[in-house]
PDB file of C-alpha atoms and ligand atoms in Angstrom:
ATOM      1  CA  MET H   1       0.000   0.000   0.000  1.00 63.00           C
ATOM      2  CA  GLY H   2       2.865   2.286  -0.868  1.00 53.00           C
ATOM      3  CA  ASP H   3       0.953   4.779  -3.011  1.00 73.00           C
ATOM      4  CA  ASN H   4      -2.594   5.963  -2.558  1.00 89.00           C
ATOM      5  CA  ALA H   5      -4.153   4.210  -5.547  1.00 96.00           C
ATOM      6  CA  PRO H   6      -7.442   2.701  -4.391  1.00 98.00           C
ATOM      7  CA  LEU H   7      -7.433  -1.025  -3.581  1.00 98.00           C
ATOM      8  CA  VAL H   8     -11.153  -1.174  -2.802  1.00 98.00           C
ATOM      9  CA  ALA H   9     -14.062   0.360  -4.702  1.00 98.00           C
ATOM     10  CA  VAL H  10     -17.158   1.099  -2.614  1.00 98.00           C
ATOM     11  CA  MET H  11     -20.100   1.387  -5.011  1.00 98.00           C
ATOM     12  CA  MET H  12     -23.704   2.170  -4.214  1.00 98.00           C
ATOM     13  CA  GLY H  13     -26.827   2.466  -6.302  1.00 98.00           C
ATOM     14  CA  SER H  14     -27.939   5.826  -4.912  1.00 98.00           C
ATOM     15  CA  LYS H  15     -26.692   8.682  -2.788  1.00 98.00           C
ATOM     16  CA  SER H  16     -29.476   7.661  -0.402  1.00 98.00           C
ATOM     17  CA  ASP H  17     -27.275   4.626   0.458  1.00 98.00           C
ATOM     18  CA  TRP H  18     -24.359   6.822   1.533  1.00 98.00           C
ATOM     19  CA  GLU H  19     -25.263   7.303   5.216  1.00 98.00           C
ATOM     20  CA  VAL H  20     -24.964   3.547   5.635  1.00 98.00           C
ATOM     21  CA  MET H  21     -22.137   2.908   3.183  1.00 98.00           C
ATOM     22  CA  ARG H  22     -19.887   5.631   4.518  1.00 98.00           C
ATOM     23  CA  GLN H  23     -19.386   3.231   7.426  1.00 98.00           C
ATOM     24  CA  ALA H  24     -17.616   0.814   5.066  1.00 98.00           C
ATOM     25  CA  GLY H  25     -15.288   3.641   4.082  1.00 98.00           C
ATOM     26  CA  GLU H  26     -14.662   4.483   7.714  1.00 98.00           C
ATOM     27  CA  VAL H  27     -13.588   0.907   8.481  1.00 98.00           C
ATOM     28  CA  LEU H  28     -11.285   0.865   5.442  1.00 98.00           C
ATOM     29  CA  SER H  29      -9.760   4.174   6.565  1.00 98.00           C
ATOM     30  CA  GLN H  30      -9.275   2.760  10.066  1.00 98.00           C
ATOM     31  CA  PHE H  31      -7.148  -0.018   8.515  1.00 98.00           C
ATOM     32  CA  GLY H  32      -5.328   2.422   6.233  1.00 98.00           C
ATOM     33  CA  VAL H  33      -6.728   0.850   3.059  1.00 98.00           C
ATOM     34  CA  PRO H  34      -6.952   3.282   0.119  1.00 98.00           C
ATOM     35  CA  HIS H  35     -10.412   3.219  -1.399  1.00 98.00           C
ATOM     36  CA  GLU H  36     -12.811   5.234  -3.508  1.00 98.00           C
ATOM     37  CA  SER H  37     -16.576   5.549  -3.211  1.00 98.00           C
ATOM     38  CA  ARG H  38     -18.904   6.007  -6.181  1.00 98.00           C
ATOM     39  CA  VAL H  39     -22.629   6.231  -6.832  1.00 98.00           C
ATOM     40  CA  LEU H  40     -23.309   4.032  -9.865  1.00 98.00           C
ATOM     41  CA  SER H  41     -26.567   2.259 -10.536  1.00 98.00           C
ATOM     42  CA  ALA H  42     -27.243  -0.998 -12.365  1.00 98.00           C
ATOM     43  CA  HIS H  43     -30.476   0.545 -13.656  1.00 97.00           C
ATOM     44  CA  ARG H  44     -29.962   4.292 -13.902  1.00 98.00           C
ATOM     45  CA  THR H  45     -26.370   4.330 -15.194  1.00 98.00           C
ATOM     46  CA  PRO H  46     -25.932   0.859 -16.695  1.00 98.00           C
ATOM     47  CA  SER H  47     -23.198   1.613 -19.228  1.00 98.00           C
ATOM     48  CA  GLN H  48     -21.137   3.750 -16.820  1.00 98.00           C
ATOM     49  CA  THR H  49     -21.395   1.011 -14.177  1.00 98.00           C
ATOM     50  CA  ALA H  50     -20.141  -1.600 -16.647  1.00 98.00           C
ATOM     51  CA  GLU H  51     -17.331   0.689 -17.790  1.00 98.00           C
ATOM     52  CA  TYR H  52     -16.187   1.499 -14.237  1.00 98.00           C
ATOM     53  CA  VAL H  53     -16.157  -2.125 -13.108  1.00 98.00           C
ATOM     54  CA  SER H  54     -14.528  -3.396 -16.314  1.00 98.00           C
ATOM     55  CA  SER H  55     -11.629  -0.986 -15.833  1.00 98.00           C
ATOM     56  CA  ALA H  56     -11.257  -1.570 -12.059  1.00 98.00           C
ATOM     57  CA  GLU H  57      -8.768  -4.450 -12.301  1.00 98.00           C
ATOM     58  CA  GLY H  58      -6.507  -2.460 -14.637  1.00 98.00           C
ATOM     59  CA  LYS H  59      -6.508   0.443 -12.145  1.00 97.00           C
ATOM     60  CA  GLY H  60      -5.224  -1.798  -9.335  1.00 98.00           C
ATOM     61  CA  ILE H  61      -8.495  -2.259  -7.483  1.00 98.00           C
ATOM     62  CA  GLU H  62      -8.587  -5.683  -5.807  1.00 98.00           C
ATOM     63  CA  VAL H  63     -12.020  -5.821  -4.147  1.00 99.00           C
ATOM     64  CA  ILE H  64     -15.378  -4.303  -5.071  1.00 99.00           C
ATOM     65  CA  ILE H  65     -18.069  -3.594  -2.486  1.00 99.00           C
ATOM     66  CA  ALA H  66     -21.475  -2.995  -4.080  1.00 99.00           C
ATOM     67  CA  ALA H  67     -24.513  -1.836  -2.104  1.00 98.00           C
ATOM     68  CA  ALA H  68     -28.037  -1.490  -3.398  1.00 98.00           C
ATOM     69  CA  GLY H  69     -31.622  -1.590  -2.222  1.00 98.00           C
ATOM     70  CA  GLY H  70     -34.912  -2.849  -3.624  1.00 97.00           C
ATOM     71  CA  ALA H  71     -34.433  -4.798  -6.860  1.00 97.00           C
ATOM     72  CA  ALA H  72     -30.769  -4.765  -5.978  1.00 98.00           C
ATOM     73  CA  HIS H  73     -28.923  -5.927  -9.098  1.00 97.00           C
ATOM     74  CA  LEU H  74     -25.795  -3.816  -8.623  1.00 98.00           C
ATOM     75  CA  ALA H  75     -23.517  -6.417  -7.036  1.00 98.00           C
ATOM     76  CA  GLY H  76     -24.527  -9.055  -9.581  1.00 98.00           C
ATOM     77  CA  VAL H  77     -24.005  -6.704 -12.500  1.00 98.00           C
ATOM     78  CA  CYS H  78     -20.587  -5.748 -11.107  1.00 98.00           C
ATOM     79  CA  ALA H  79     -19.660  -9.409 -10.734  1.00 98.00           C
ATOM     80  CA  ALA H  80     -20.670 -10.014 -14.347  1.00 98.00           C
ATOM     81  CA  HIS H  81     -18.083  -7.488 -15.513  1.00 98.00           C
ATOM     82  CA  THR H  82     -15.062  -8.471 -13.424  1.00 98.00           C
ATOM     83  CA  VAL H  83     -13.272 -11.434 -11.895  1.00 98.00           C
ATOM     84  CA  LEU H  84     -12.367  -9.351  -8.833  1.00 98.00           C
ATOM     85  CA  PRO H  85     -14.143 -10.424  -5.633  1.00 98.00           C
ATOM     86  CA  VAL H  86     -17.480  -8.594  -5.311  1.00 99.00           C
ATOM     87  CA  LEU H  87     -19.024  -8.152  -1.872  1.00 99.00           C
ATOM     88  CA  GLY H  88     -22.712  -7.256  -1.912  1.00 99.00           C
ATOM     89  CA  VAL H  89     -24.413  -5.219   0.799  1.00 98.00           C
ATOM     90  CA  PRO H  90     -28.236  -5.243   0.736  1.00 98.00           C
ATOM     91  CA  MET H  91     -29.665  -1.877   1.792  1.00 98.00           C
ATOM     92  CA  GLU H  92     -32.653  -1.705   4.083  1.00 98.00           C
ATOM     93  CA  SER H  93     -35.657  -0.667   1.991  1.00 97.00           C
ATOM     94  CA  ALA H  94     -38.775   1.178   3.060  1.00 95.00           C
ATOM     95  CA  SER H  95     -41.344  -1.314   1.843  1.00 94.00           C
ATOM     96  CA  LEU H  96     -39.774  -4.708   2.575  1.00 98.00           C
ATOM     97  CA  LYS H  97     -37.128  -3.812   5.173  1.00 97.00           C
ATOM     98  CA  GLY H  98     -34.299  -5.039   2.937  1.00 98.00           C
ATOM     99  CA  MET H  99     -35.596  -8.567   2.334  1.00 98.00           C
ATOM    100  CA  ASP H 100     -35.995  -7.580  -1.328  1.00 98.00           C
ATOM    101  CA  SER H 101     -32.429  -6.258  -1.431  1.00 98.00           C
ATOM    102  CA  LEU H 102     -31.081  -9.331   0.352  1.00 98.00           C
ATOM    103  CA  LEU H 103     -32.685 -11.834  -1.993  1.00 98.00           C
ATOM    104  CA  SER H 104     -31.824  -9.801  -5.110  1.00 98.00           C
ATOM    105  CA  THR H 105     -28.176  -9.674  -4.024  1.00 98.00           C
ATOM    106  CA  VAL H 106     -27.655 -13.129  -2.582  1.00 98.00           C
ATOM    107  CA  GLN H 107     -29.426 -15.371  -5.090  1.00 98.00           C
ATOM    108  CA  MET H 108     -26.816 -15.386  -7.835  1.00 98.00           C
ATOM    109  CA  PRO H 109     -26.929 -18.250 -10.316  1.00 97.00           C
ATOM    110  CA  ALA H 110     -23.862 -20.528 -10.284  1.00 98.00           C
ATOM    111  CA  GLY H 111     -20.839 -19.167 -12.125  1.00 98.00           C
ATOM    112  CA  ILE H 112     -20.922 -15.487 -11.149  1.00 98.00           C
ATOM    113  CA  PRO H 113     -20.350 -15.198  -7.396  1.00 98.00           C
ATOM    114  CA  VAL H 114     -21.324 -12.339  -5.085  1.00 98.00           C
ATOM    115  CA  GLY H 115     -20.303 -12.619  -1.435  1.00 98.00           C
ATOM    116  CA  THR H 116     -23.356 -11.211   0.317  1.00 98.00           C
ATOM    117  CA  LEU H 117     -23.215  -9.568   3.739  1.00 98.00           C
ATOM    118  CA  ALA H 118     -25.942  -8.633   6.214  1.00 98.00           C
ATOM    119  CA  ILE H 119     -28.612  -6.006   5.505  1.00 98.00           C
ATOM    120  CA  GLY H 120     -27.617  -2.425   6.364  1.00 98.00           C
ATOM    121  CA  ALA H 121     -24.883  -1.067   8.616  1.00 98.00           C
ATOM    122  CA  ALA H 122     -23.623  -4.431   9.878  1.00 98.00           C
ATOM    123  CA  GLY H 123     -23.208  -5.522   6.264  1.00 98.00           C
ATOM    124  CA  ALA H 124     -21.419  -2.303   5.333  1.00 99.00           C
ATOM    125  CA  LYS H 125     -18.895  -2.677   8.157  1.00 98.00           C
ATOM    126  CA  ASN H 126     -18.416  -6.397   7.606  1.00 98.00           C
ATOM    127  CA  ALA H 127     -17.937  -5.931   3.855  1.00 99.00           C
ATOM    128  CA  ALA H 128     -15.052  -3.610   4.666  1.00 99.00           C
ATOM    129  CA  LEU H 129     -13.606  -6.062   7.204  1.00 98.00           C
ATOM    130  CA  LEU H 130     -13.900  -8.889   4.675  1.00 98.00           C
ATOM    131  CA  ALA H 131     -12.200  -6.736   2.047  1.00 99.00           C
ATOM    132  CA  VAL H 132      -9.366  -6.149   4.522  1.00 98.00           C
ATOM    133  CA  ALA H 133      -9.164  -9.903   5.158  1.00 98.00           C
ATOM    134  CA  ILE H 134      -8.938 -10.563   1.399  1.00 98.00           C
ATOM    135  CA  LEU H 135      -6.200  -7.961   0.984  1.00 98.00           C
ATOM    136  CA  ALA H 136      -4.422  -9.329   4.067  1.00 98.00           C
ATOM    137  CA  GLY H 137      -3.717 -12.592   2.232  1.00 98.00           C
ATOM    138  CA  SER H 138      -0.700 -10.933   0.613  1.00 97.00           C
ATOM    139  CA  ARG H 139      -0.141  -8.115   3.125  1.00 98.00           C
ATOM    140  CA  PRO H 140       1.163  -9.219   6.543  1.00 98.00           C
ATOM    141  CA  GLU H 141       0.719  -5.718   8.017  1.00 98.00           C
ATOM    142  CA  LEU H 142      -3.017  -5.910   7.368  1.00 98.00           C
ATOM    143  CA  ARG H 143      -3.194  -9.430   8.813  1.00 98.00           C
ATOM    144  CA  LYS H 144      -1.608  -8.073  12.010  1.00 98.00           C
ATOM    145  CA  LYS H 145      -4.098  -5.184  12.142  1.00 98.00           C
ATOM    146  CA  LEU H 146      -6.951  -7.689  11.913  1.00 98.00           C
ATOM    147  CA  HIS H 147      -5.539  -9.674  14.829  1.00 98.00           C
ATOM    148  CA  ASP H 148      -5.187  -6.441  16.833  1.00 98.00           C
ATOM    149  CA  TYR H 149      -8.749  -5.401  15.932  1.00 98.00           C
ATOM    150  CA  ARG H 150     -10.186  -8.699  17.203  1.00 98.00           C
ATOM    151  CA  ALA H 151      -8.109  -8.505  20.393  1.00 98.00           C
ATOM    152  CA  GLU H 152      -9.301  -4.948  21.074  1.00 98.00           C
ATOM    153  CA  MET H 153     -12.918  -5.952  20.485  1.00 98.00           C
ATOM    154  CA  ALA H 154     -12.611  -8.871  22.902  1.00 98.00           C
ATOM    155  CA  ALA H 155     -10.851  -6.742  25.539  1.00 98.00           C
ATOM    156  CA  LYS H 156     -13.624  -4.120  25.312  1.00 97.00           C
ATOM    157  CA  ILE H 157     -16.347  -6.717  25.809  1.00 98.00           C
ATOM    158  CA  LEU H 158     -14.553  -8.375  28.717  1.00 98.00           C
ATOM    159  CA  LYS H 159     -14.339  -4.973  30.460  1.00 97.00           C
ATOM    160  CA  GLU H 160     -18.125  -4.416  30.301  1.00 97.00           C
ATOM    161  CA  THR H 161     -19.858  -4.021  33.635  1.00 97.00           C
ATOM    162  CA  LEU H 162     -23.581  -4.302  34.287  1.00 96.00           C
ATOM    163  CA  SER H 163     -25.287  -2.369  37.056  1.00 90.00           C
TER     164      SER H 163
HETATM  165  C1  RP5 U 201     -31.375   1.399  -5.330  1.00 91.42           C
HETATM  166  O1  RP5 U 201     -32.628   1.919  -5.076  1.00 91.42           O
HETATM  167  C2  RP5 U 201     -30.434   2.175  -4.473  1.00 91.42           C
HETATM  168  O2  RP5 U 201     -29.331   1.377  -4.154  1.00 91.42           O
HETATM  169  C3  RP5 U 201     -31.243   2.559  -3.267  1.00 91.42           C
HETATM  170  O3  RP5 U 201     -31.008   1.707  -2.171  1.00 91.42           O
HETATM  171  C4  RP5 U 201     -32.679   2.378  -3.761  1.00 91.42           C
HETATM  172  C5  RP5 U 201     -33.469   3.655  -3.690  1.00 91.42           C
HETATM  173  O4  RP5 U 201     -32.794   4.637  -4.424  1.00 91.42           O
HETATM  174  P1  RP5 U 201     -33.301   6.164  -4.427  1.00 91.42           P
HETATM  175  O5  RP5 U 201     -34.672   6.121  -5.034  1.00 91.42           O
HETATM  176  O6  RP5 U 201     -33.301   6.608  -2.989  1.00 91.42           O
HETATM  177  O7  RP5 U 201     -32.317   6.925  -5.241  1.00 91.42           O
HETATM  178  O8  RP5 U 201     -31.017   1.470  -6.675  1.00 91.42           O
END
């Protein structure tokens, strides 16, 4: 991670997803992982989405996080245009509470995988942590940060007191 070229692309179908998806960016920043965030929609900007994802590998991006809500095709469309790992985050939706987003993201036919995380903020944070874990396979400094992160989380929980 010598230069600041993004290793992770955080994509979302709408700016309305940003309040949740900024939390993925915050986790990546916490681990010092260069990333870029973009609003690109499978439906509203189909050709620009395909173009961005098709060129991601050549730009040095190694993991794509794709969040969408409703008929959430974004992660699947991204996966169709790249062999990079694609992590899908279903957004909570007003009408079906994200069950629509979850099923649209997770139910990929065999051959084009999307690694789907939980609905909403937990999924956003875990997508970033999983991206770090993927990058850590060839980056010992990131592997160490993940160990430290888990140790800190455990220490915090063990210190909890109940009154
Ligand atoms: C999806 O539709 C987006 O990912 C968002 O979650 C949902 C609603 O989008 P807006 O109508 O708020 O732009 O494509």
